[in-house]
XYZ file of C-alpha atoms in Angstrom:
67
model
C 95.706 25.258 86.587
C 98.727 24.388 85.212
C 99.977 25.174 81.669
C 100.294 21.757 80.854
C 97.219 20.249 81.675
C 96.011 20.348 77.962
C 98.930 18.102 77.108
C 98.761 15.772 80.473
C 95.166 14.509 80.160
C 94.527 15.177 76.255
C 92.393 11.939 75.870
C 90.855 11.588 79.227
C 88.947 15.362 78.276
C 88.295 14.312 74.802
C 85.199 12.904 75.713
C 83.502 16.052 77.611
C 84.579 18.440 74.679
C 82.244 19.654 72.698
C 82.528 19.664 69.168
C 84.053 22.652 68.093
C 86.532 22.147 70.729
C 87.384 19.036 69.166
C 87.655 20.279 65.788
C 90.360 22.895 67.417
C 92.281 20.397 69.132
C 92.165 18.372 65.874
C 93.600 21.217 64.493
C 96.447 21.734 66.967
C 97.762 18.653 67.159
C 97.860 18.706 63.013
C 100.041 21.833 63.139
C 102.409 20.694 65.701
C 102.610 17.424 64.018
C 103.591 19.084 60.841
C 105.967 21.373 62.356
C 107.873 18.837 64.077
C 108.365 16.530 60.581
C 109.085 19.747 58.790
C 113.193 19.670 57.622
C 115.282 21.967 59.634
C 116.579 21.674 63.188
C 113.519 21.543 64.725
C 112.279 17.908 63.121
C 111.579 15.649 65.933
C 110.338 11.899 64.541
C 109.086 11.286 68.249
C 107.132 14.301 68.653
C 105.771 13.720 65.494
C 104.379 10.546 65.969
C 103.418 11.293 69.815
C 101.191 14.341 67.730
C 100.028 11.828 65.359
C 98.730 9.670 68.091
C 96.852 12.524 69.669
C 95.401 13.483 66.406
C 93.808 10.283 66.079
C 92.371 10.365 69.052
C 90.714 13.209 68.385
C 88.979 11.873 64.889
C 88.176 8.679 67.344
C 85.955 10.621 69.338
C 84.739 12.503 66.615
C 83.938 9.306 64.558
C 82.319 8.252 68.095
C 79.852 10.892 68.316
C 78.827 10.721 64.586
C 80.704 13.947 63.404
C-alpha cells in the first residue's frame, strides 16, 4: 500500500472509520495545520488551509454520526 494513501483518499475513508480513528485523524490534521501556520521557514498558507479543509471534514463526519 502506498505511503500516501492516507493523504490521497482522506475523505472517501472517512466514512468507514470508526470513531476513534476519526478522533486521531482529527487530531493529525490539527497538528499539521498548526505546524504549517507556525512563523519560521516552514509556514506554508496553502498547506494550512488544504489541513484546515481536511480537518473539517473530519468534524463533518463526526457531526454526521452524532459524536
Amino acid at each position: 500500500m502506498s505511503r500516501w494513501k492516507l493523504y490521497d483518499n482522506w475523505d472517501a475513508d472517512l466514512p468507514g472509520l470508526t470513531i476513534e480513528q476519526l478522533v486521531e485523524r482529527w487530531a493529525f490534521a490539527d497538528q499539521r495545520q498548526r505546524q504549517a501556520e507556525a512563523r519560521g521557514p516552514g509556514r506554508n498558507p496553502k498547506a494550512a488551509r488544504d489541513w484546515r479543509n481536511k480537518r473539517q471534514a473530519v468534524d463533518e463526519e463526526l457531526r454526521r454520526r452524532g459524536a
